[in-house]
mmCIF file of C-alpha atoms and ligand atoms in Angstrom:
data_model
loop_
_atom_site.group_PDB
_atom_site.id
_atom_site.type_symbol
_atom_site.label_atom_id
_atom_site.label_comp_id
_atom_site.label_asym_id
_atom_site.label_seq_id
_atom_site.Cartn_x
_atom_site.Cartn_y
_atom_site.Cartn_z
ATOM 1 C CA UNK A 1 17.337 0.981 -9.760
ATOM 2 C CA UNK A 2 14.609 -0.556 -11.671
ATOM 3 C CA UNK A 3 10.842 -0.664 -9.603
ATOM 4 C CA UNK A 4 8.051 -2.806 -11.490
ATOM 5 C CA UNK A 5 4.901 -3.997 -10.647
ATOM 6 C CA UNK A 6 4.234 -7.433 -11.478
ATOM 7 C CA UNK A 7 0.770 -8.000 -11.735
ATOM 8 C CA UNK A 8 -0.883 -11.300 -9.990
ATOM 9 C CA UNK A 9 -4.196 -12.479 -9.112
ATOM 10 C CA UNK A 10 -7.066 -10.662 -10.479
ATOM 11 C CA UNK A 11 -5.775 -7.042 -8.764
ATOM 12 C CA UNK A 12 -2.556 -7.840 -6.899
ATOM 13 C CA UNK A 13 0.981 -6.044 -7.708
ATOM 14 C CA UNK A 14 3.969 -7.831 -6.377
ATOM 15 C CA UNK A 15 6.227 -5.138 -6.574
ATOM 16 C CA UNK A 16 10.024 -5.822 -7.285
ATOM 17 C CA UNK A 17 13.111 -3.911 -7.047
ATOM 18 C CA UNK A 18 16.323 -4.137 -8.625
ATOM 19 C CA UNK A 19 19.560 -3.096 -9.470
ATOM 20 C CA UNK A 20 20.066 -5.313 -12.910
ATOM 21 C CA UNK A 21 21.601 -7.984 -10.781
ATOM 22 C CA UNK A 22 20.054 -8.451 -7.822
ATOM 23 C CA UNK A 23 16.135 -7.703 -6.604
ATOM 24 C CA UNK A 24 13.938 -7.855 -3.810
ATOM 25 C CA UNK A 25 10.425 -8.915 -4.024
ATOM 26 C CA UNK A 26 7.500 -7.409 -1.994
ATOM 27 C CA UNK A 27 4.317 -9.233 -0.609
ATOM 28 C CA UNK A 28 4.944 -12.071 -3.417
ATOM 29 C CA UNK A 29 1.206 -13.374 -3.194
ATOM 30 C CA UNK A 30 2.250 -15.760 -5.956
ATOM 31 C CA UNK A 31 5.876 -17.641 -6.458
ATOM 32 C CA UNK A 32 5.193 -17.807 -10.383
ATOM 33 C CA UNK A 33 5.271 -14.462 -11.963
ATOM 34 C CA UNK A 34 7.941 -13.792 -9.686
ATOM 35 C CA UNK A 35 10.068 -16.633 -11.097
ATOM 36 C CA UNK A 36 9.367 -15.501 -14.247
ATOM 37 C CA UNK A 37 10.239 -11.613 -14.318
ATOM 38 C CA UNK A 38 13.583 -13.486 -12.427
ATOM 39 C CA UNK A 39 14.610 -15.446 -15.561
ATOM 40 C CA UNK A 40 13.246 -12.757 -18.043
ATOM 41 C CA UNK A 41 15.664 -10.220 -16.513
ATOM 42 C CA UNK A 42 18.345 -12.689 -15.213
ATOM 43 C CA UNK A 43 18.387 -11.585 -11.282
ATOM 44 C CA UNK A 44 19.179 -13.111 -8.678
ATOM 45 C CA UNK A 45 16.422 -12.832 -5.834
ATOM 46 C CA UNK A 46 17.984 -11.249 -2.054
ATOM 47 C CA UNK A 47 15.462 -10.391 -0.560
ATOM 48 C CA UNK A 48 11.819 -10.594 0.658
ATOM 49 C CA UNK A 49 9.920 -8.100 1.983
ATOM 50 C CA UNK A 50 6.520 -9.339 3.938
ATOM 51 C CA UNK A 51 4.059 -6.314 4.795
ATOM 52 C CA UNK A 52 1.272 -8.701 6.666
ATOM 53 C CA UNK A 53 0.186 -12.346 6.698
ATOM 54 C CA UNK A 54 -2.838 -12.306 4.191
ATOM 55 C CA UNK A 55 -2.131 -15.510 1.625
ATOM 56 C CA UNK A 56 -2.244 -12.821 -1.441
ATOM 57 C CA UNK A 57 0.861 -11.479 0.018
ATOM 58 C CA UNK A 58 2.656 -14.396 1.321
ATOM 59 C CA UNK A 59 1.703 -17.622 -0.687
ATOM 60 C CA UNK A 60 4.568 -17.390 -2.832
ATOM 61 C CA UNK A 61 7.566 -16.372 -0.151
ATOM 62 C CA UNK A 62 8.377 -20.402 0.914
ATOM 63 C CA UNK A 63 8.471 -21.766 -2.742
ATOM 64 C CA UNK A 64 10.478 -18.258 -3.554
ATOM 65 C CA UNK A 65 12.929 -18.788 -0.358
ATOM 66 C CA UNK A 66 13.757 -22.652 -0.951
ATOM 67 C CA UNK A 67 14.473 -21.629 -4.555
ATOM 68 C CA UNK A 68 16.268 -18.895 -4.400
ATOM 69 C CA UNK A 69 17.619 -18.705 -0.661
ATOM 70 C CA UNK A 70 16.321 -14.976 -0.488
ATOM 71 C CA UNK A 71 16.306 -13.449 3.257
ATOM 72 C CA UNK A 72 12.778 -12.903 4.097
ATOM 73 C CA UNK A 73 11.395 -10.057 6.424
ATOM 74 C CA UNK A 74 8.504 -9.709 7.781
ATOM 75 C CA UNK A 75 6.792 -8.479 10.523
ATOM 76 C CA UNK A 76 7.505 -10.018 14.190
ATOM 77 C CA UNK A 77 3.697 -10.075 15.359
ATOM 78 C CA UNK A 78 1.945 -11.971 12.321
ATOM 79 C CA UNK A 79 2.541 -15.717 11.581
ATOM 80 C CA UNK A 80 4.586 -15.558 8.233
ATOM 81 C CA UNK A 81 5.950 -18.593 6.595
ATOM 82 C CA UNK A 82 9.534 -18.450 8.488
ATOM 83 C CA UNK A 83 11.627 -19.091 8.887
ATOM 84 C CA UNK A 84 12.311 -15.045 8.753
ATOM 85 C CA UNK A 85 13.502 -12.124 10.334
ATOM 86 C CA UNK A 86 11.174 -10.337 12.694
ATOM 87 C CA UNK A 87 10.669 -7.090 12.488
ATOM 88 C CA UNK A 88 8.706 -4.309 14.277
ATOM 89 C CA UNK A 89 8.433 -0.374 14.518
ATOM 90 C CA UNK A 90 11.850 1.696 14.619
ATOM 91 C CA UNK A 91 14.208 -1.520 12.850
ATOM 92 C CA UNK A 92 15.904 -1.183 10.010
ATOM 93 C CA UNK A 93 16.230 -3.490 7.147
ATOM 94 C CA UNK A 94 19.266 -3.784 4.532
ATOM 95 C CA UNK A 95 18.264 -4.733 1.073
ATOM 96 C CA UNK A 96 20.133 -4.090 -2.163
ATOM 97 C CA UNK A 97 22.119 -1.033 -0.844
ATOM 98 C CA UNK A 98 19.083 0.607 0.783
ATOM 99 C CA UNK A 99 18.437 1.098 4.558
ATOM 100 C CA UNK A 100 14.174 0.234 4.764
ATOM 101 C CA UNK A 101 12.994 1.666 8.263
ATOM 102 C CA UNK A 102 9.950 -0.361 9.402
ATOM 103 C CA UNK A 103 6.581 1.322 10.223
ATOM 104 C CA UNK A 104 4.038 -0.293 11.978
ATOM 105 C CA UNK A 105 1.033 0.613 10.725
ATOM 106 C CA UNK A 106 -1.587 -1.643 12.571
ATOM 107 C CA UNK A 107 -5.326 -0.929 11.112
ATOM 108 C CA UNK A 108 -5.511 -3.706 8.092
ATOM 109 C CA UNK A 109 -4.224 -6.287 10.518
ATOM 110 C CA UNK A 110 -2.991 -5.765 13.989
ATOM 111 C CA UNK A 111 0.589 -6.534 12.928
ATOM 112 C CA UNK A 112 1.342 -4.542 9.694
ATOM 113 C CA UNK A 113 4.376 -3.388 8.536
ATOM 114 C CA UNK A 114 5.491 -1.097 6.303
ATOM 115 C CA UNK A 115 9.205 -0.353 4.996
ATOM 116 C CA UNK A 116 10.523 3.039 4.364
ATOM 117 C CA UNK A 117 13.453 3.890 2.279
ATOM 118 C CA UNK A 118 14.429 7.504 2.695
ATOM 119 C CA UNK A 119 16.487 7.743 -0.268
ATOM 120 C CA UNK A 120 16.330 5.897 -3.831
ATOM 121 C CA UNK A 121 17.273 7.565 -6.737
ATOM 122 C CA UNK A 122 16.503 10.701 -5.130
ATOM 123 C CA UNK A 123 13.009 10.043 -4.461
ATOM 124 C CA UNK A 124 11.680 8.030 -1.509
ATOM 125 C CA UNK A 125 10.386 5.221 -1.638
ATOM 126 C CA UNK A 126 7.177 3.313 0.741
ATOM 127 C CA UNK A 127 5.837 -0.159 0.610
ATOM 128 C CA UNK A 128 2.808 0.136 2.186
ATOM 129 C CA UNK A 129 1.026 -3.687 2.024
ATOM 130 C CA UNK A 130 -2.722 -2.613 2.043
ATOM 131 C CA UNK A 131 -2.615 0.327 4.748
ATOM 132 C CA UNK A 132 -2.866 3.008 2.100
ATOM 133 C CA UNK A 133 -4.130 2.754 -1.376
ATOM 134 C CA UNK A 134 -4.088 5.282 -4.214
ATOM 135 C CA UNK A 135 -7.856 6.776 -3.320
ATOM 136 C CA UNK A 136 -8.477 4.435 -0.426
ATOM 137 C CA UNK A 137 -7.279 2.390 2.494
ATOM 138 C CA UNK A 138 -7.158 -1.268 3.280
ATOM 139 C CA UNK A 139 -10.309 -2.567 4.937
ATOM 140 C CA UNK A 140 -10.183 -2.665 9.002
ATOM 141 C CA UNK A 141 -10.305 -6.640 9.657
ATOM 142 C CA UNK A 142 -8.274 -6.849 12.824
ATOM 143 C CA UNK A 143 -7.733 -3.175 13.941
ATOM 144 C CA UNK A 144 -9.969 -0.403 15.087
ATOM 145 C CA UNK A 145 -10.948 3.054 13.562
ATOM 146 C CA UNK A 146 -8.271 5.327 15.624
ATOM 147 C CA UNK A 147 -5.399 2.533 14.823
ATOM 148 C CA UNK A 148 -5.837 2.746 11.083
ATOM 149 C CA UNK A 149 -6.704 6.770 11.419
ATOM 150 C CA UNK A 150 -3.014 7.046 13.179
ATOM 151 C CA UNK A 151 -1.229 4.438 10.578
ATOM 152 C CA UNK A 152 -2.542 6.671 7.693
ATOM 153 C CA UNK A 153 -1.103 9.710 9.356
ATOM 154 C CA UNK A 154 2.442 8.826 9.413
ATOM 155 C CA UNK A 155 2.455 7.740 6.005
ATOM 156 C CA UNK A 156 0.934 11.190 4.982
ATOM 157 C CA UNK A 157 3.807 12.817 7.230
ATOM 158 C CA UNK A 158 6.263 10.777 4.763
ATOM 159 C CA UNK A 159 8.037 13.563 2.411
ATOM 160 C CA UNK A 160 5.494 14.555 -0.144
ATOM 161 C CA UNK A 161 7.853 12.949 -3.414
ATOM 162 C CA UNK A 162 7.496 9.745 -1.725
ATOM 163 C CA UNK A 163 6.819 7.093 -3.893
ATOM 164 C CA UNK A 164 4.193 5.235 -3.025
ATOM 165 C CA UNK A 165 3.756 1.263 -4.261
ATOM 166 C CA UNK A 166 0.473 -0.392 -3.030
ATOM 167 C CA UNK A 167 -0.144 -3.776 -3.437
ATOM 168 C CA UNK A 168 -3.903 -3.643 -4.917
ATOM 169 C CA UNK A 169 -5.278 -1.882 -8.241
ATOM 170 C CA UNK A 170 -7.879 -0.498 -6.679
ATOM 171 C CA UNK A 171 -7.632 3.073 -7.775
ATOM 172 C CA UNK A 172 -10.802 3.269 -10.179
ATOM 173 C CA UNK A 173 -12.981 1.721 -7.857
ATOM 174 C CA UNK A 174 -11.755 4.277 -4.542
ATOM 175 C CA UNK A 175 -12.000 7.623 -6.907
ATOM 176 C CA UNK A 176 -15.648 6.613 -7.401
ATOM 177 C CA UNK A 177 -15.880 6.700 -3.848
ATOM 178 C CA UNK A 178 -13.748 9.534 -3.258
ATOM 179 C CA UNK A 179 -15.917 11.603 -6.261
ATOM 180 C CA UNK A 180 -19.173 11.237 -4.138
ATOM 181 C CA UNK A 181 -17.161 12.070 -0.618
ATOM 182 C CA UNK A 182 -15.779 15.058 -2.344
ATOM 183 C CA UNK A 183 -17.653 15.883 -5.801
ATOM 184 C CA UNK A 184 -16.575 19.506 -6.247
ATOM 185 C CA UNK A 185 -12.813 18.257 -5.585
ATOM 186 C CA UNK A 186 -10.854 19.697 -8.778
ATOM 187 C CA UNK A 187 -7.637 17.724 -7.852
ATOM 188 C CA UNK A 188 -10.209 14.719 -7.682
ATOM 189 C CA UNK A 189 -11.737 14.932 -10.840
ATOM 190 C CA UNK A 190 -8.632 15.751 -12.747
ATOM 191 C CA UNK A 191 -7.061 12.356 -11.362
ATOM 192 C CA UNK A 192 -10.063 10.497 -12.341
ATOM 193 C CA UNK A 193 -9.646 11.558 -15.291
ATOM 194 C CA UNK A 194 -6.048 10.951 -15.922
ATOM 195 C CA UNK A 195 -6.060 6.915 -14.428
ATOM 196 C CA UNK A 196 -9.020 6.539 -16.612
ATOM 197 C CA UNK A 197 -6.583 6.723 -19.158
ATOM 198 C CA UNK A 198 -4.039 4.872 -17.654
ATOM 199 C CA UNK A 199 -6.652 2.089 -17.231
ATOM 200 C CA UNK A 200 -7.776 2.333 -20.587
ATOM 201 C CA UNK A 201 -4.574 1.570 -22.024
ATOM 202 C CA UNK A 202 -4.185 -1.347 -19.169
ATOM 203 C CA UNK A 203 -1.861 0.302 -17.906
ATOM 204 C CA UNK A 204 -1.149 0.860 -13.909
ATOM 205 C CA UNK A 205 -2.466 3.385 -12.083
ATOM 206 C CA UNK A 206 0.837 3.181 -9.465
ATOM 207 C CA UNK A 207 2.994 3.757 -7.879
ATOM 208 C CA UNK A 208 1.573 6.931 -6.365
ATOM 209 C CA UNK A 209 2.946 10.082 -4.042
ATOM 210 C CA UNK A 210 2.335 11.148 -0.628
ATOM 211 C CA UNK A 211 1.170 14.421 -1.847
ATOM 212 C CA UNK A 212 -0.775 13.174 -5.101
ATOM 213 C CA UNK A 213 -2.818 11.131 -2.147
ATOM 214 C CA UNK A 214 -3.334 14.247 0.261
ATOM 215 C CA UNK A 215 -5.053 15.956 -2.387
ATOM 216 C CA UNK A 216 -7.320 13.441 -3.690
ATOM 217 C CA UNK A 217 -7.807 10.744 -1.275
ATOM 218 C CA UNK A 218 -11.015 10.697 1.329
ATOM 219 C CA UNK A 219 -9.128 8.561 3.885
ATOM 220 C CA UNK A 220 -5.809 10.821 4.014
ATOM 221 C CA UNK A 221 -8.696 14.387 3.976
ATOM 222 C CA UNK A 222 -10.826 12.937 6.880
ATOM 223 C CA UNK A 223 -10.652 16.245 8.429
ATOM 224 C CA UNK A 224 -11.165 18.299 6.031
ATOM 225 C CA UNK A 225 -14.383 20.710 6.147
ATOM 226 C CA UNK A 226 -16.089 18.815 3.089
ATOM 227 C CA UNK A 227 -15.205 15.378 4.308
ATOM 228 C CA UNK A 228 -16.108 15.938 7.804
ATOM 229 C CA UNK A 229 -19.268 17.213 6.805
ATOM 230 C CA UNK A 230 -19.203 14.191 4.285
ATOM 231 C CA UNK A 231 -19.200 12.042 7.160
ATOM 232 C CA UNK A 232 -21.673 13.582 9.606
ATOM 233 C CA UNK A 233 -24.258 12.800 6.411
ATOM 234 C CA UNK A 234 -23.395 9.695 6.510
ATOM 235 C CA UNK A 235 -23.045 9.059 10.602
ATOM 236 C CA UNK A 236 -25.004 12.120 12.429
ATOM 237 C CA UNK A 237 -23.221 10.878 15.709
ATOM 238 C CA UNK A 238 -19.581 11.088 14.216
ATOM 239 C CA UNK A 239 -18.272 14.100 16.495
ATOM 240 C CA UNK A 240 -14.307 13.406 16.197
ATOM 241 C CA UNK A 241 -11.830 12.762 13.870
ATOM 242 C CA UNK A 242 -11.782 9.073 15.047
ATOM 243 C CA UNK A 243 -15.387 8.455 14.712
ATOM 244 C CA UNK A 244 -15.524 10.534 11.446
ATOM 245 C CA UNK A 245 -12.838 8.039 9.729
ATOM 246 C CA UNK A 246 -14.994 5.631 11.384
ATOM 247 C CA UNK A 247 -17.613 6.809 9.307
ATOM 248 C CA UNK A 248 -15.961 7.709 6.147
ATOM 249 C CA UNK A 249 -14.426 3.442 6.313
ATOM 250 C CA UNK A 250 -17.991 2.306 6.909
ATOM 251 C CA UNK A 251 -19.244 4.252 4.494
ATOM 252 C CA UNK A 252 -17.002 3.186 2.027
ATOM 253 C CA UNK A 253 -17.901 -0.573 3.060
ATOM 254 C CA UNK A 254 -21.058 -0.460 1.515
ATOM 255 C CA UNK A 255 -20.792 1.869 -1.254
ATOM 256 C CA UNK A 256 -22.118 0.205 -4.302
HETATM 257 ZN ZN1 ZN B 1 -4.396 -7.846 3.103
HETATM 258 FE FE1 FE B 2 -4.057 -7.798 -0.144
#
Protein backbone atom coordinates (compact mmCIF):
# COMPACT_ATOMS: atom_id res chain seq x y z
CA UNK A 1 0.00 0.00 0.00
CA UNK A 2 1.21 3.25 -1.20
CA UNK A 3 0.03 6.59 1.23
CA UNK A 4 0.91 10.13 -0.39
CA UNK A 5 0.07 13.42 0.33
CA UNK A 6 -0.95 15.44 -2.47
CA UNK A 7 -0.48 18.86 -1.77
CA UNK A 8 -3.42 21.54 -2.69
CA UNK A 9 -4.25 24.97 -1.89
CA UNK A 10 -1.70 26.99 -0.21
CA UNK A 11 -1.42 24.26 2.97
CA UNK A 12 -3.91 21.48 2.21
CA UNK A 13 -2.84 17.60 1.83
CA UNK A 14 -5.37 15.46 0.11
CA UNK A 15 -4.14 12.35 1.21
CA UNK A 16 -4.51 9.19 -1.09
CA UNK A 17 -4.18 5.59 -0.65
CA UNK A 18 -3.49 2.85 -2.86
CA UNK A 19 -2.75 -0.46 -3.73
CA UNK A 20 -1.13 0.20 -7.46
CA UNK A 21 -4.56 -0.32 -8.87
CA UNK A 22 -7.03 1.06 -7.04
CA UNK A 23 -7.03 4.27 -4.37
CA UNK A 24 -9.10 6.13 -2.15
CA UNK A 25 -8.92 9.79 -1.78
CA UNK A 26 -9.36 11.73 1.53
CA UNK A 27 -10.98 15.26 2.08
CA UNK A 28 -10.23 16.00 -1.82
CA UNK A 29 -10.52 19.93 -1.31
CA UNK A 30 -9.64 20.11 -5.00
CA UNK A 31 -10.79 17.56 -8.01
CA UNK A 32 -7.49 18.55 -10.03
CA UNK A 33 -4.42 17.28 -8.41
CA UNK A 34 -6.39 14.40 -7.64
CA UNK A 35 -7.05 13.67 -11.33
CA UNK A 36 -3.71 14.10 -11.94
CA UNK A 37 -1.74 11.79 -9.37
CA UNK A 38 -4.83 9.31 -10.97
CA UNK A 39 -3.41 9.37 -14.54
CA UNK A 40 0.29 9.76 -13.37
CA UNK A 41 -0.02 6.43 -11.51
CA UNK A 42 -2.84 4.84 -13.64
CA UNK A 43 -5.54 4.08 -10.68
CA UNK A 44 -8.64 3.75 -10.69
CA UNK A 45 -10.43 5.96 -7.92
CA UNK A 46 -12.99 3.62 -5.23
CA UNK A 47 -13.39 5.49 -2.85
CA UNK A 48 -13.94 8.82 -1.00
CA UNK A 49 -13.42 9.48 2.30
CA UNK A 50 -15.17 12.94 3.68
CA UNK A 51 -13.90 13.94 7.33
CA UNK A 52 -16.28 17.30 7.58
CA UNK A 53 -18.06 19.72 5.25
CA UNK A 54 -15.47 22.66 5.02
CA UNK A 55 -15.14 23.46 0.94
CA UNK A 56 -11.14 22.74 1.33
CA UNK A 57 -12.14 19.26 2.00
CA UNK A 58 -15.05 18.66 -0.14
CA UNK A 59 -14.93 20.95 -3.32
CA UNK A 60 -13.47 18.39 -5.36
CA UNK A 61 -15.64 15.04 -4.23
CA UNK A 62 -18.79 15.80 -6.98
CA UNK A 63 -16.48 16.52 -10.04
CA UNK A 64 -14.26 13.37 -8.58
CA UNK A 65 -17.60 11.09 -8.13
CA UNK A 66 -19.27 11.89 -11.67
CA UNK A 67 -15.84 11.10 -13.13
CA UNK A 68 -14.81 8.37 -11.64
CA UNK A 69 -18.04 6.78 -9.95
CA UNK A 70 -16.01 6.49 -6.57
CA UNK A 71 -18.32 5.63 -3.37
CA UNK A 72 -18.18 8.59 -1.21
CA UNK A 73 -18.39 8.56 2.71
CA UNK A 74 -18.89 10.98 4.78
CA UNK A 75 -20.25 11.86 7.83
CA UNK A 76 -24.24 11.53 8.41
CA UNK A 77 -24.64 14.96 10.41
CA UNK A 78 -22.83 17.54 7.96
CA UNK A 79 -24.29 18.51 4.52
CA UNK A 80 -21.74 16.83 2.06
CA UNK A 81 -22.19 16.89 -1.62
CA UNK A 82 -24.26 13.41 -1.79
CA UNK A 83 -25.26 11.71 -2.83
CA UNK A 84 -23.12 9.51 -0.10
CA UNK A 85 -23.08 7.15 2.52
CA UNK A 86 -23.74 8.41 6.01
CA UNK A 87 -21.77 7.61 8.53
CA UNK A 88 -21.48 8.19 12.32
CA UNK A 89 -19.56 6.88 15.51
CA UNK A 90 -19.09 2.93 15.88
CA UNK A 91 -19.69 2.16 11.62
CA UNK A 92 -17.41 0.68 9.70
CA UNK A 93 -16.29 1.50 6.28
CA UNK A 94 -14.74 -0.97 3.52
CA UNK A 95 -12.20 0.58 1.28
CA UNK A 96 -9.46 -1.15 -0.69
CA UNK A 97 -9.26 -4.26 1.60
CA UNK A 98 -9.27 -2.24 4.84
CA UNK A 99 -12.05 -2.13 7.51
CA UNK A 100 -12.01 2.10 8.54
CA UNK A 101 -13.98 2.36 11.96
CA UNK A 102 -15.52 5.86 12.17
CA UNK A 103 -14.79 8.23 15.12
CA UNK A 104 -16.70 11.07 15.80
CA UNK A 105 -14.70 13.56 16.90
CA UNK A 106 -17.02 16.71 17.17
CA UNK A 107 -14.84 19.97 18.28
CA UNK A 108 -13.76 21.45 14.60
CA UNK A 109 -17.35 21.10 13.52
CA UNK A 110 -20.16 19.51 15.35
CA UNK A 111 -20.25 16.60 12.88
CA UNK A 112 -16.62 15.37 12.34
CA UNK A 113 -15.52 12.23 11.46
CA UNK A 114 -12.62 10.47 11.56
CA UNK A 115 -11.73 6.87 10.04
CA UNK A 116 -9.62 4.38 11.77
CA UNK A 117 -7.89 1.52 10.19
CA UNK A 118 -6.48 -0.82 12.79
CA UNK A 119 -4.21 -2.58 10.59
CA UNK A 120 -2.19 -1.45 7.31
CA UNK A 121 0.97 -2.75 6.63
CA UNK A 122 1.41 -3.39 10.15
CA UNK A 123 1.05 0.02 11.31
CA UNK A 124 -2.26 1.81 11.89
CA UNK A 125 -3.44 4.10 10.18
CA UNK A 126 -5.92 7.62 11.22
CA UNK A 127 -7.44 10.21 9.03
CA UNK A 128 -8.12 12.76 11.22
CA UNK A 129 -9.72 15.90 8.91
CA UNK A 130 -8.58 18.92 11.10
CA UNK A 131 -9.29 17.46 14.75
CA UNK A 132 -5.63 16.84 15.41
CA UNK A 133 -2.67 18.36 13.79
CA UNK A 134 1.03 17.54 14.12
CA UNK A 135 1.67 20.34 17.12
CA UNK A 136 -1.88 21.62 17.16
CA UNK A 137 -5.59 21.10 16.78
CA UNK A 138 -8.20 22.36 14.41
CA UNK A 139 -9.77 25.64 15.50
CA UNK A 140 -13.23 25.26 17.60
CA UNK A 141 -15.86 26.88 15.01
CA UNK A 142 -18.93 24.86 15.84
CA UNK A 143 -18.01 22.84 19.02
CA UNK A 144 -17.14 23.72 22.55
CA UNK A 145 -13.89 23.38 24.68
CA UNK A 146 -14.83 19.88 26.53
CA UNK A 147 -16.09 18.40 22.94
CA UNK A 148 -12.79 19.00 21.22
CA UNK A 149 -10.81 18.19 24.75
CA UNK A 150 -12.71 14.56 24.56
CA UNK A 151 -12.20 14.14 20.53
CA UNK A 152 -8.41 14.69 21.11
CA UNK A 153 -8.42 12.05 23.78
CA UNK A 154 -9.49 9.15 21.85
CA UNK A 155 -7.23 9.81 19.16
CA UNK A 156 -4.31 9.93 21.76
CA UNK A 157 -5.78 6.49 23.16
CA UNK A 158 -5.18 5.23 19.37
CA UNK A 159 -2.03 2.68 19.53
CA UNK A 160 1.03 4.82 19.82
CA UNK A 161 2.53 3.53 15.96
CA UNK A 162 -0.51 4.99 14.60
CA UNK A 163 0.00 6.81 11.66
CA UNK A 164 -1.29 9.88 11.70
CA UNK A 165 -2.29 11.93 8.20
CA UNK A 166 -3.68 15.50 8.83
CA UNK A 167 -5.03 17.42 6.28
CA UNK A 168 -3.13 20.92 6.95
CA UNK A 169 0.79 21.74 6.96
CA UNK A 170 0.63 23.47 9.81
CA UNK A 171 3.39 21.92 11.81
CA UNK A 172 6.00 24.93 11.81
CA UNK A 173 3.59 27.37 12.71
CA UNK A 174 1.99 24.99 16.00
CA UNK A 175 5.76 24.08 17.31
CA UNK A 176 6.22 27.86 17.62
CA UNK A 177 3.34 27.77 19.71
CA UNK A 178 4.01 24.66 21.39
CA UNK A 179 7.95 26.06 22.10
CA UNK A 180 6.50 29.03 24.18
CA UNK A 181 3.69 26.60 25.99
CA UNK A 182 6.49 24.29 26.79
CA UNK A 183 10.10 25.94 26.21
CA UNK A 184 12.22 23.57 28.30
CA UNK A 185 10.41 20.56 26.34
CA UNK A 186 13.53 18.44 24.96
CA UNK A 187 11.20 16.19 22.80
CA UNK A 188 9.88 19.71 21.58
CA UNK A 189 12.87 21.27 20.57
CA UNK A 190 14.40 18.24 19.01
CA UNK A 191 11.20 18.03 16.63
CA UNK A 192 11.51 21.59 15.80
CA UNK A 193 14.47 21.01 14.83
CA UNK A 194 14.10 17.99 12.71
CA UNK A 195 10.73 19.48 10.49
CA UNK A 196 12.82 22.50 10.10
CA UNK A 197 14.65 20.38 7.95
CA UNK A 198 12.02 18.66 6.45
CA UNK A 199 10.61 22.12 5.54
CA UNK A 200 13.71 23.31 4.30
CA UNK A 201 14.00 20.78 1.77
CA UNK A 202 10.02 21.35 0.99
CA UNK A 203 9.47 18.48 2.07
CA UNK A 204 6.32 17.31 4.42
CA UNK A 205 6.34 17.39 7.80
CA UNK A 206 3.52 14.24 7.87
CA UNK A 207 2.16 11.92 8.38
CA UNK A 208 2.80 11.87 12.11
CA UNK A 209 2.32 9.20 15.25
CA UNK A 210 0.13 9.09 18.15
CA UNK A 211 3.06 8.96 20.37
CA UNK A 212 5.42 11.48 18.37
CA UNK A 213 2.20 13.93 19.19
CA UNK A 214 1.92 13.00 23.04
CA UNK A 215 5.30 14.11 23.51
CA UNK A 216 5.42 17.27 21.74
CA UNK A 217 2.06 18.59 21.21
CA UNK A 218 0.37 21.36 23.77
CA UNK A 219 -3.19 20.27 22.87
CA UNK A 220 -2.63 16.33 23.42
CA UNK A 221 -0.26 17.59 27.14
CA UNK A 222 -3.11 19.89 28.42
CA UNK A 223 -2.68 18.32 31.69
CA UNK A 224 0.49 18.16 32.12
CA UNK A 225 2.17 20.16 35.18
CA UNK A 226 3.99 22.69 32.70
CA UNK A 227 1.02 23.14 30.46
CA UNK A 228 -1.46 23.49 33.12
CA UNK A 229 0.55 25.96 34.69
CA UNK A 230 1.04 27.27 31.02
CA UNK A 231 -2.49 27.90 30.97
CA UNK A 232 -3.33 29.38 34.37
CA UNK A 233 -0.67 32.29 32.98
CA UNK A 234 -2.53 32.71 30.38
CA UNK A 235 -6.33 32.33 32.01
CA UNK A 236 -5.93 32.79 36.04
CA UNK A 237 -9.60 31.40 36.24
CA UNK A 238 -8.82 28.09 34.25
CA UNK A 239 -9.34 25.54 37.28
CA UNK A 240 -10.08 22.20 35.14
CA UNK A 241 -8.87 20.36 32.48
CA UNK A 242 -11.81 21.67 30.33
CA UNK A 243 -11.29 25.24 31.00
CA UNK A 244 -7.45 24.80 30.83
CA UNK A 245 -7.76 23.44 27.03
CA UNK A 246 -10.07 26.24 26.91
CA UNK A 247 -7.30 28.33 27.62
CA UNK A 248 -4.45 26.70 25.97
CA UNK A 249 -7.09 26.95 22.28
CA UNK A 250 -7.62 30.62 23.06
CA UNK A 251 -4.38 31.19 23.66
CA UNK A 252 -3.24 29.74 20.69
CA UNK A 253 -5.95 31.96 18.75
CA UNK A 254 -4.10 34.92 19.15
CA UNK A 255 -0.60 33.98 19.29
CA UNK A 256 1.27 36.07 16.86
ZN1 LIG B 1 -11.96 22.42 8.35
FE1 LIG C 1 -9.28 22.34 6.49
Amino acid sequence: MFLTPIPAFDDNYLWMLDDGRRALIVDPGDAAPVFQALQDRQLQLESILVTHHHADHTGGVEALRRATGAKVFGPARERIPGPFTPLADGDTVQALGLNFQVIDVPGHTAGHIAFFAPERDGSPLLFCGDTLFSGGCGRLFEGTPAQMLASLDRLAALPGNTVVCCTHEYTMGNLRFALAVEPDNKDLIGYHARCTALRNNGEPTLPTSIDQELLINPFLRTRHPTVVAAARRFDPAAHDENTQFAAIRQWKNQFK
